[in-house]
Amino acid sequence: LFPDTFQTNHLLFYERFKAYQDYILADCKASEVKEFTAEYLEKVLEPSGWQAIWRTNVFEVLVEVVDVEYSTLKAVVRLSEPFLCDSHVSTFTLECMQELLELKKHQLPVQELWVVFDESGEFDQTALAIEHVRFFYQHIWRSWDEEDEDDFDYFVRCVEPRLRLHYDILEDRVPSGLIADYHNLLSQCEALYRKFINLRSGISSSDSDSEAENVSMVEGLKLYDEIEHLKQKLKLIENPLLRYVFGYQKHTGLQAKGSRPMGTKITHVVSSTIMASLLQSLLREKLCPETCDEELEIQFHSDPLTAVSACYEGDTVIICPGHYVVDGMFCIADSIELEGYGLPDDVVIEKRGKGDNFVDCTGANIRISSLKLVQHDAVEGILSVHHGKTTLENCVLQCETTGVTVRTSAELLMKNSDLYGAKGAGVEIYPGSTCTLLGNGIHHCKEGILIKDFLDEHYDSPKITMVNNVIHNNEGYGVVLVKPTVSSDVKDIAAKNSEGNIQTIQSNGETDNVEDLGHEELHECATDDLELHERAEISEQTEGNYEIANELVATSVKKRQMHKKRLSELGITEADDNLMSQEMFVSIVGNQFKRNGKGSFGTFLF
């Protein structure tokens, strides 16, 4: 029986942003918010003659607005005729509601009113104005804002970052763990602030200098410090520039469970349904091999995320063929094995939710094999190795943003896998990491492989091995090295020292001249009486190996020279290379680069 109301809760970010910036708050201080809001309402709000639904957590009732008290942001109302009320309890009669309104002096906060729809268009601006006020006090305003710094632009300092965070959460652009942390911190801060206000009002109303009051003052100072600490954490999450750093630290702080108290290891089997034939195959091939002398403990799960969350050090997860859709993130902090039972295309795990990474690895020795991971509409990468070693073998990665990221001090071994679809780089290699890529396909990404700048003195050079990969059909380069623009004198020194002396260091400690390697490969490509255009095509596919190794090791030489120069400026005339820098390990052999938009290799200077 209730009439329709204006639907104003689906406004876009820029609509709210423009309203608060241009029409409501402008450059006001926090202490002036209520005054500015009252002035805005006085300009656009119809003072009377409109109906609204008064909504609370307990009831809804139809009322008619007869006046507006702009300075208090309240409307003067009376019950509409006929009386319409919907409540969760049956005690709200007409008499009860009239008594309640009399207690409130018939004045209600405008944000508790939803304007009844009117075809004339006369009350459109009224409905929109009330929506802006309601949204502000529900999602933007904090009870402690007035007591914070009042010298700065409140809109820039508080409104804009909180508004952006709200819409980032709505659009699934913030990790679910970070959202939970934010709401938890907000609740804690509000509870402590209420306690602090009550304590402060108790002290201010007392004139005595008793011991109890001194204790209250000490308690108040402690509460104040706690509140300030929580407010700083909230600001970290609200600030879009710092949010990623905060979230990244959160993920890298994952704690490993370690071994079970009894030292047992469990095999977790994941399947939506278990057929008798599938169980027999599992028992024969995986669960009861002839070489197994110990009794094996098995747990069954229908969801791969639940299985991984239940793992301890040394556990194995076997995922049976099927298409699994997960809503959370795989956080792997222990050394476990995650294995698909079948071909990768038969064991598919699809990720929902934009804000989270798909797989975060921090365990000492993690192995993932024979799986297909699929992302849609994501804003985070598909797999990140933060610490320890992760082995990825015989997998298919259908990416959305960044593909695989190897962080500083982490190690990745990626073998016989297929990665595609990244709107950033297929593989990101950070300074000080170890990345081994063997026999993979990396294609249809923005860039194939991106190697982060490692010239900074605080970073170690990465160790990179690339053998027999096919890197093709990427929009930009097959491999990109990011590095800063280096001063000309350092360039000259590095060029002089690296000329004719660029080497790749193989895993057995021997060295081969890259230039010779490149000529040898080109010579092999030219054999068997190939046609001239065929020879040129194969040369283009393979010459990137030499170019990449050359540039990476030359950059490593630059790094050494820059470090020597810094030591020289500090008065240290002789420097020990072994103490100063770590030689870059580079083995780039047999890779093919085909149809990459900008070529096999490039550098990005900043």
PDB file of C-alpha atoms in Angstrom, residues 135-366:
ATOM      1  CA  PHE A 135      24.726   9.439   1.818  1.00  0.00           C
ATOM      2  CA  PHE A 136      27.131  11.933   3.396  1.00  0.00           C
ATOM      3  CA  TYR A 137      26.149  11.132   6.977  1.00  0.00           C
ATOM      4  CA  GLN A 138      25.992   7.385   6.333  1.00  0.00           C
ATOM      5  CA  HIS A 139      29.260   6.894   4.429  1.00  0.00           C
ATOM      6  CA  ILE A 140      31.453  10.014   4.621  1.00  0.00           C
ATOM      7  CA  TRP A 141      31.043  11.835   7.935  1.00  0.00           C
ATOM      8  CA  ARG A 142      32.862  10.601  11.046  1.00  0.00           C
ATOM      9  CA  SER A 143      31.886  11.734  14.519  1.00  0.00           C
ATOM     10  CA  TRP A 144      35.478  12.863  15.219  1.00  0.00           C
ATOM     11  CA  ASP A 145      35.896  14.936  12.045  1.00  0.00           C
ATOM     12  CA  GLU A 146      35.142  18.231  13.784  1.00  0.00           C
ATOM     13  CA  GLU A 147      37.954  17.657  16.260  1.00  0.00           C
ATOM     14  CA  ASP A 148      40.566  16.922  13.619  1.00  0.00           C
ATOM     15  CA  GLU A 149      42.686  19.554  11.890  1.00  0.00           C
ATOM     16  CA  ASP A 150      40.398  22.360  10.841  1.00  0.00           C
ATOM     17  CA  ASP A 151      42.823  24.381   8.730  1.00  0.00           C
ATOM     18  CA  PHE A 152      42.676  22.255   5.603  1.00  0.00           C
ATOM     19  CA  ASP A 153      40.116  21.721   2.890  1.00  0.00           C
ATOM     20  CA  TYR A 154      37.756  19.137   4.363  1.00  0.00           C
ATOM     21  CA  PHE A 155      36.593  17.982   0.935  1.00  0.00           C
ATOM     22  CA  VAL A 156      40.103  17.136  -0.316  1.00  0.00           C
ATOM     23  CA  ARG A 157      41.281  15.713   3.012  1.00  0.00           C
ATOM     24  CA  CYS A 158      38.311  13.516   3.906  1.00  0.00           C
ATOM     25  CA  VAL A 159      35.357  13.554   1.506  1.00  0.00           C
ATOM     26  CA  GLU A 160      37.101  12.675  -1.750  1.00  0.00           C
ATOM     27  CA  PRO A 161      39.188   9.706  -0.472  1.00  0.00           C
ATOM     28  CA  ARG A 162      36.236   8.226   1.445  1.00  0.00           C
ATOM     29  CA  LEU A 163      33.943   8.653  -1.545  1.00  0.00           C
ATOM     30  CA  ARG A 164      36.473   6.960  -3.841  1.00  0.00           C
ATOM     31  CA  LEU A 165      36.910   4.102  -1.360  1.00  0.00           C
ATOM     32  CA  HIS A 166      33.134   3.593  -1.191  1.00  0.00           C
ATOM     33  CA  TYR A 167      32.856   3.242  -4.966  1.00  0.00           C
ATOM     34  CA  ASP A 168      35.998   1.103  -5.217  1.00  0.00           C
ATOM     35  CA  ILE A 169      34.379  -1.284  -2.730  1.00  0.00           C
ATOM     36  CA  LEU A 170      31.089  -1.239  -4.676  1.00  0.00           C
ATOM     37  CA  GLU A 171      32.969  -2.113  -7.870  1.00  0.00           C
ATOM     38  CA  ASP A 172      34.964  -4.926  -6.195  1.00  0.00           C
ATOM     39  CA  ARG A 173      38.259  -3.069  -6.562  1.00  0.00           C
ATOM     40  CA  VAL A 174      39.414  -3.535  -2.980  1.00  0.00           C
ATOM     41  CA  PRO A 175      40.527  -6.901  -1.546  1.00  0.00           C
ATOM     42  CA  SER A 176      37.845  -8.459   0.645  1.00  0.00           C
ATOM     43  CA  GLY A 177      40.284  -8.812   3.558  1.00  0.00           C
ATOM     44  CA  LEU A 178      41.062  -5.104   3.423  1.00  0.00           C
ATOM     45  CA  ILE A 179      37.334  -4.236   3.370  1.00  0.00           C
ATOM     46  CA  ALA A 180      36.760  -6.354   6.478  1.00  0.00           C
ATOM     47  CA  ASP A 181      39.748  -4.686   8.175  1.00  0.00           C
ATOM     48  CA  TYR A 182      38.411  -1.237   7.312  1.00  0.00           C
ATOM     49  CA  HIS A 183      34.928  -1.857   8.725  1.00  0.00           C
ATOM     50  CA  ASN A 184      36.423  -3.477  11.816  1.00  0.00           C
ATOM     51  CA  LEU A 185      38.770  -0.512  12.394  1.00  0.00           C
ATOM     52  CA  LEU A 186      35.875   1.911  11.861  1.00  0.00           C
ATOM     53  CA  SER A 187      33.716   0.122  14.438  1.00  0.00           C
ATOM     54  CA  GLN A 188      36.564   0.037  16.959  1.00  0.00           C
ATOM     55  CA  CYS A 189      37.323   3.721  16.451  1.00  0.00           C
ATOM     56  CA  GLU A 190      33.673   4.771  16.841  1.00  0.00           C
ATOM     57  CA  ALA A 191      33.294   2.723  20.046  1.00  0.00           C
ATOM     58  CA  LEU A 192      36.479   4.148  21.551  1.00  0.00           C
ATOM     59  CA  TYR A 193      35.521   7.689  20.533  1.00  0.00           C
ATOM     60  CA  ARG A 194      32.126   7.402  22.273  1.00  0.00           C
ATOM     61  CA  LYS A 195      33.883   6.126  25.395  1.00  0.00           C
ATOM     62  CA  PHE A 196      36.385   8.999  25.186  1.00  0.00           C
ATOM     63  CA  ILE A 197      33.629  11.634  24.825  1.00  0.00           C
ATOM     64  CA  ASN A 198      31.745  10.240  27.839  1.00  0.00           C
ATOM     65  CA  LEU A 199      34.938  10.199  29.886  1.00  0.00           C
ATOM     66  CA  ARG A 200      35.834  13.748  28.877  1.00  0.00           C
ATOM     67  CA  SER A 201      32.386  15.110  29.675  1.00  0.00           C
ATOM     68  CA  GLY A 202      32.566  13.424  33.101  1.00  0.00           C
ATOM     69  CA  ILE A 203      35.889  15.108  33.848  1.00  0.00           C
ATOM     70  CA  SER A 204      34.828  18.554  32.608  1.00  0.00           C
ATOM     71  CA  SER A 205      31.645  18.532  34.711  1.00  0.00           C
ATOM     72  CA  SER A 206      33.619  17.861  37.903  1.00  0.00           C
ATOM     73  CA  ASP A 207      35.448  20.655  39.731  1.00  0.00           C
ATOM     74  CA  SER A 208      37.281  18.437  42.188  1.00  0.00           C
ATOM     75  CA  ASP A 209      40.932  17.469  41.951  1.00  0.00           C
ATOM     76  CA  SER A 210      40.415  13.964  43.271  1.00  0.00           C
ATOM     77  CA  GLU A 211      42.516  10.883  42.621  1.00  0.00           C
ATOM     78  CA  ALA A 212      39.630   9.357  40.641  1.00  0.00           C
ATOM     79  CA  GLU A 213      39.667  12.335  38.268  1.00  0.00           C
ATOM     80  CA  ASN A 214      43.425  12.005  37.761  1.00  0.00           C
ATOM     81  CA  VAL A 215      42.966   8.329  36.922  1.00  0.00           C
ATOM     82  CA  SER A 216      40.238   9.298  34.439  1.00  0.00           C
ATOM     83  CA  MET A 217      42.582  11.793  32.782  1.00  0.00           C
ATOM     84  CA  VAL A 218      45.271   9.131  32.363  1.00  0.00           C
ATOM     85  CA  GLU A 219      42.666   6.753  30.929  1.00  0.00           C
ATOM     86  CA  GLY A 220      41.497   9.523  28.612  1.00  0.00           C
ATOM     87  CA  LEU A 221      45.026  10.070  27.288  1.00  0.00           C
ATOM     88  CA  LYS A 222      45.368   6.343  26.594  1.00  0.00           C
ATOM     89  CA  LEU A 223      42.043   6.319  24.760  1.00  0.00           C
ATOM     90  CA  TYR A 224      43.108   9.347  22.738  1.00  0.00           C
ATOM     91  CA  ASP A 225      46.328   7.618  21.645  1.00  0.00           C
ATOM     92  CA  GLU A 226      44.405   4.472  20.656  1.00  0.00           C
ATOM     93  CA  ILE A 227      41.916   6.533  18.656  1.00  0.00           C
ATOM     94  CA  GLU A 228      44.691   8.415  16.824  1.00  0.00           C
ATOM     95  CA  HIS A 229      46.393   5.123  15.966  1.00  0.00           C
ATOM     96  CA  LEU A 230      43.155   3.694  14.536  1.00  0.00           C
ATOM     97  CA  LYS A 231      42.468   6.912  12.597  1.00  0.00           C
ATOM     98  CA  GLN A 232      45.891   6.685  10.945  1.00  0.00           C
ATOM     99  CA  LYS A 233      45.143   3.113   9.863  1.00  0.00           C
ATOM    100  CA  LEU A 234      41.803   4.235   8.433  1.00  0.00           C
ATOM    101  CA  LYS A 235      43.512   7.020   6.477  1.00  0.00           C
ATOM    102  CA  LEU A 236      45.980   4.509   5.024  1.00  0.00           C
ATOM    103  CA  ILE A 237      43.120   2.480   3.585  1.00  0.00           C
ATOM    104  CA  GLU A 238      41.141   5.543   2.477  1.00  0.00           C
ATOM    105  CA  ASN A 239      44.102   6.988   0.578  1.00  0.00           C
ATOM    106  CA  PRO A 240      44.105   5.350  -2.887  1.00  0.00           C
ATOM    107  CA  LEU A 241      47.896   5.770  -3.214  1.00  0.00           C
ATOM    108  CA  LEU A 242      48.677   4.097   0.108  1.00  0.00           C
ATOM    109  CA  ARG A 243      45.929   1.478  -0.016  1.00  0.00           C
ATOM    110  CA  TYR A 244      47.895  -0.877  -2.276  1.00  0.00           C
ATOM    111  CA  VAL A 245      50.962  -0.719  -0.043  1.00  0.00           C
ATOM    112  CA  PHE A 246      48.859  -1.402   3.042  1.00  0.00           C
ATOM    113  CA  GLY A 247      47.093  -4.296   1.346  1.00  0.00           C
ATOM    114  CA  TYR A 248      50.378  -5.711   0.044  1.00  0.00           C
ATOM    115  CA  GLN A 249      51.872  -5.677   3.552  1.00  0.00           C
ATOM    116  CA  LYS A 250      48.754  -7.392   4.809  1.00  0.00           C
ATOM    117  CA  HIS A 251      49.102 -10.264   2.367  1.00  0.00           C
ATOM    118  CA  THR A 252      52.820 -10.699   2.867  1.00  0.00           C
ATOM    119  CA  GLY A 253      52.253 -10.988   6.597  1.00  0.00           C
ATOM    120  CA  LEU A 254      50.484 -14.341   6.176  1.00  0.00           C
ATOM    121  CA  GLN A 255      51.508 -16.711   8.933  1.00  0.00           C
ATOM    122  CA  ALA A 256      52.371 -20.295   8.083  1.00  0.00           C
ATOM    123  CA  LYS A 257      50.623 -22.950  10.178  1.00  0.00           C
ATOM    124  CA  GLY A 258      53.604 -25.280  10.089  1.00  0.00           C
ATOM    125  CA  SER A 259      53.278 -29.028  10.677  1.00  0.00           C
ATOM    126  CA  ARG A 260      50.400 -30.582  12.590  1.00  0.00           C
ATOM    127  CA  PRO A 261      51.075 -31.356  16.266  1.00  0.00           C
ATOM    128  CA  MET A 262      51.187 -35.108  15.528  1.00  0.00           C
ATOM    129  CA  GLY A 263      53.300 -34.582  12.404  1.00  0.00           C
ATOM    130  CA  THR A 264      50.686 -36.159  10.114  1.00  0.00           C
ATOM    131  CA  LYS A 265      50.212 -35.092   6.502  1.00  0.00           C
ATOM    132  CA  ILE A 266      46.822 -35.165   4.842  1.00  0.00           C
ATOM    133  CA  THR A 267      45.794 -35.527   1.209  1.00  0.00           C
ATOM    134  CA  HIS A 268      42.809 -33.326   0.399  1.00  0.00           C
ATOM    135  CA  VAL A 269      40.633 -34.447  -2.511  1.00  0.00           C
ATOM    136  CA  VAL A 270      38.410 -31.816  -4.157  1.00  0.00           C
ATOM    137  CA  SER A 271      35.432 -32.823  -6.262  1.00  0.00           C
ATOM    138  CA  SER A 272      31.881 -31.543  -6.628  1.00  0.00           C
ATOM    139  CA  THR A 273      30.681 -35.152  -6.833  1.00  0.00           C
ATOM    140  CA  ILE A 274      32.596 -38.403  -6.376  1.00  0.00           C
ATOM    141  CA  MET A 275      31.751 -41.184  -8.815  1.00  0.00           C
ATOM    142  CA  ALA A 276      32.838 -44.751  -8.101  1.00  0.00           C
ATOM    143  CA  SER A 277      35.024 -44.895 -11.229  1.00  0.00           C
ATOM    144  CA  LEU A 278      36.774 -41.649 -10.296  1.00  0.00           C
ATOM    145  CA  LEU A 279      37.416 -42.885  -6.770  1.00  0.00           C
ATOM    146  CA  GLN A 280      38.882 -46.135  -8.107  1.00  0.00           C
ATOM    147  CA  SER A 281      41.228 -44.215 -10.421  1.00  0.00           C
ATOM    148  CA  LEU A 282      42.311 -41.941  -7.584  1.00  0.00           C
ATOM    149  CA  LEU A 283      42.975 -44.875  -5.294  1.00  0.00           C
ATOM    150  CA  ARG A 284      44.977 -46.672  -7.951  1.00  0.00           C
ATOM    151  CA  GLU A 285      47.020 -43.734  -9.237  1.00  0.00           C
ATOM    152  CA  LYS A 286      47.281 -41.185  -6.433  1.00  0.00           C
ATOM    153  CA  LEU A 287      46.056 -42.341  -3.071  1.00  0.00           C
ATOM    154  CA  CYS A 288      47.362 -45.889  -2.767  1.00  0.00           C
ATOM    155  CA  PRO A 289      50.458 -46.270  -4.935  1.00  0.00           C
ATOM    156  CA  GLU A 290      52.430 -49.491  -4.609  1.00  0.00           C
ATOM    157  CA  THR A 291      55.441 -47.655  -3.198  1.00  0.00           C
ATOM    158  CA  CYS A 292      53.436 -46.159  -0.322  1.00  0.00           C
ATOM    159  CA  ASP A 293      54.133 -47.984   2.932  1.00  0.00           C
ATOM    160  CA  GLU A 294      52.282 -45.634   5.274  1.00  0.00           C
ATOM    161  CA  GLU A 295      48.557 -45.337   5.836  1.00  0.00           C
ATOM    162  CA  LEU A 296      47.286 -42.216   4.053  1.00  0.00           C
ATOM    163  CA  GLU A 297      44.775 -39.871   5.690  1.00  0.00           C
ATOM    164  CA  ILE A 298      42.293 -38.378   3.210  1.00  0.00           C
ATOM    165  CA  GLN A 299      39.837 -35.500   3.506  1.00  0.00           C
ATOM    166  CA  PHE A 300      37.188 -34.704   0.901  1.00  0.00           C
ATOM    167  CA  HIS A 301      36.076 -31.183  -0.079  1.00  0.00           C
ATOM    168  CA  SER A 302      33.716 -29.713  -2.657  1.00  0.00           C
ATOM    169  CA  ASP A 303      35.563 -26.371  -2.870  1.00  0.00           C
ATOM    170  CA  PRO A 304      39.290 -25.904  -3.648  1.00  0.00           C
ATOM    171  CA  LEU A 305      39.469 -22.767  -1.473  1.00  0.00           C
ATOM    172  CA  THR A 306      38.254 -24.702   1.578  1.00  0.00           C
ATOM    173  CA  ALA A 307      40.766 -27.456   0.893  1.00  0.00           C
ATOM    174  CA  VAL A 308      43.729 -25.072   0.660  1.00  0.00           C
ATOM    175  CA  SER A 309      42.615 -23.236   3.811  1.00  0.00           C
ATOM    176  CA  ALA A 310      42.612 -26.571   5.693  1.00  0.00           C
ATOM    177  CA  CYS A 311      46.192 -27.399   4.685  1.00  0.00           C
ATOM    178  CA  TYR A 312      49.225 -27.629   6.943  1.00  0.00           C
ATOM    179  CA  GLU A 313      52.893 -28.005   6.023  1.00  0.00           C
ATOM    180  CA  GLY A 314      53.476 -30.920   3.637  1.00  0.00           C
ATOM    181  CA  ASP A 315      49.819 -31.509   2.697  1.00  0.00           C
ATOM    182  CA  THR A 316      48.688 -32.304  -0.848  1.00  0.00           C
ATOM    183  CA  VAL A 317      45.527 -31.058  -2.576  1.00  0.00           C
ATOM    184  CA  ILE A 318      44.271 -33.125  -5.523  1.00  0.00           C
ATOM    185  CA  ILE A 319      41.575 -31.367  -7.555  1.00  0.00           C
ATOM    186  CA  CYS A 320      39.404 -33.634  -9.676  1.00  0.00           C
ATOM    187  CA  PRO A 321      38.123 -32.614 -13.125  1.00  0.00           C
ATOM    188  CA  GLY A 322      35.440 -29.951 -12.996  1.00  0.00           C
ATOM    189  CA  HIS A 323      34.738 -26.224 -13.201  1.00  0.00           C
ATOM    190  CA  TYR A 324      35.074 -24.584  -9.788  1.00  0.00           C
ATOM    191  CA  VAL A 325      34.055 -20.980  -9.093  1.00  0.00           C
ATOM    192  CA  VAL A 326      35.651 -19.345  -6.043  1.00  0.00           C
ATOM    193  CA  ASP A 327      34.871 -16.022  -4.353  1.00  0.00           C
ATOM    194  CA  GLY A 328      37.964 -15.583  -2.203  1.00  0.00           C
ATOM    195  CA  MET A 329      41.721 -15.622  -2.558  1.00  0.00           C
ATOM    196  CA  PHE A 330      44.132 -18.552  -2.279  1.00  0.00           C
ATOM    197  CA  CYS A 331      46.593 -17.590   0.471  1.00  0.00           C
ATOM    198  CA  ILE A 332      49.271 -20.280   0.557  1.00  0.00           C
ATOM    199  CA  ALA A 333      51.714 -19.766   3.427  1.00  0.00           C
ATOM    200  CA  ASP A 334      52.850 -23.390   3.917  1.00  0.00           C
ATOM    201  CA  SER A 335      54.792 -25.733   1.652  1.00  0.00           C
ATOM    202  CA  ILE A 336      51.994 -27.659  -0.018  1.00  0.00           C
ATOM    203  CA  GLU A 337      51.282 -29.243  -3.401  1.00  0.00           C
ATOM    204  CA  LEU A 338      48.223 -28.211  -5.401  1.00  0.00           C
ATOM    205  CA  GLU A 339      47.654 -30.670  -8.237  1.00  0.00           C
ATOM    206  CA  GLY A 340      44.994 -31.081 -10.888  1.00  0.00           C
ATOM    207  CA  TYR A 341      43.966 -34.659 -11.627  1.00  0.00           C
ATOM    208  CA  GLY A 342      43.858 -34.615 -15.412  1.00  0.00           C
ATOM    209  CA  LEU A 343      44.652 -32.108 -18.144  1.00  0.00           C
ATOM    210  CA  PRO A 344      44.650 -28.394 -17.248  1.00  0.00           C
ATOM    211  CA  ASP A 345      41.613 -27.686 -19.445  1.00  0.00           C
ATOM    212  CA  ASP A 346      39.678 -30.308 -17.477  1.00  0.00           C
ATOM    213  CA  VAL A 347      40.449 -28.792 -14.053  1.00  0.00           C
ATOM    214  CA  VAL A 348      39.331 -25.159 -14.163  1.00  0.00           C
ATOM    215  CA  ILE A 349      39.243 -22.740 -11.216  1.00  0.00           C
ATOM    216  CA  GLU A 350      37.489 -19.465 -11.994  1.00  0.00           C
ATOM    217  CA  LYS A 351      37.792 -16.364  -9.807  1.00  0.00           C
ATOM    218  CA  ARG A 352      34.947 -14.051  -8.870  1.00  0.00           C
ATOM    219  CA  GLY A 353      35.501 -10.636  -7.298  1.00  0.00           C
ATOM    220  CA  LYS A 354      37.711  -7.922  -8.763  1.00  0.00           C
ATOM    221  CA  GLY A 355      39.529  -6.732  -5.675  1.00  0.00           C
ATOM    222  CA  ASP A 356      41.518  -9.757  -4.618  1.00  0.00           C
ATOM    223  CA  ASN A 357      44.581 -11.447  -5.985  1.00  0.00           C
ATOM    224  CA  PHE A 358      43.842 -14.939  -7.224  1.00  0.00           C
ATOM    225  CA  VAL A 359      46.775 -16.798  -5.651  1.00  0.00           C
ATOM    226  CA  ASP A 360      49.222 -15.371  -3.076  1.00  0.00           C
ATOM    227  CA  CYS A 361      52.247 -17.541  -2.293  1.00  0.00           C
ATOM    228  CA  THR A 362      54.511 -17.054   0.725  1.00  0.00           C
ATOM    229  CA  GLY A 363      55.410 -20.695   1.518  1.00  0.00           C
ATOM    230  CA  ALA A 364      58.990 -21.984   1.392  1.00  0.00           C
ATOM    231  CA  ASN A 365      58.278 -24.580  -1.313  1.00  0.00           C
ATOM    232  CA  ILE A 366      54.905 -24.534  -3.090  1.00  0.00           C
TER     233      ILE A 366
END
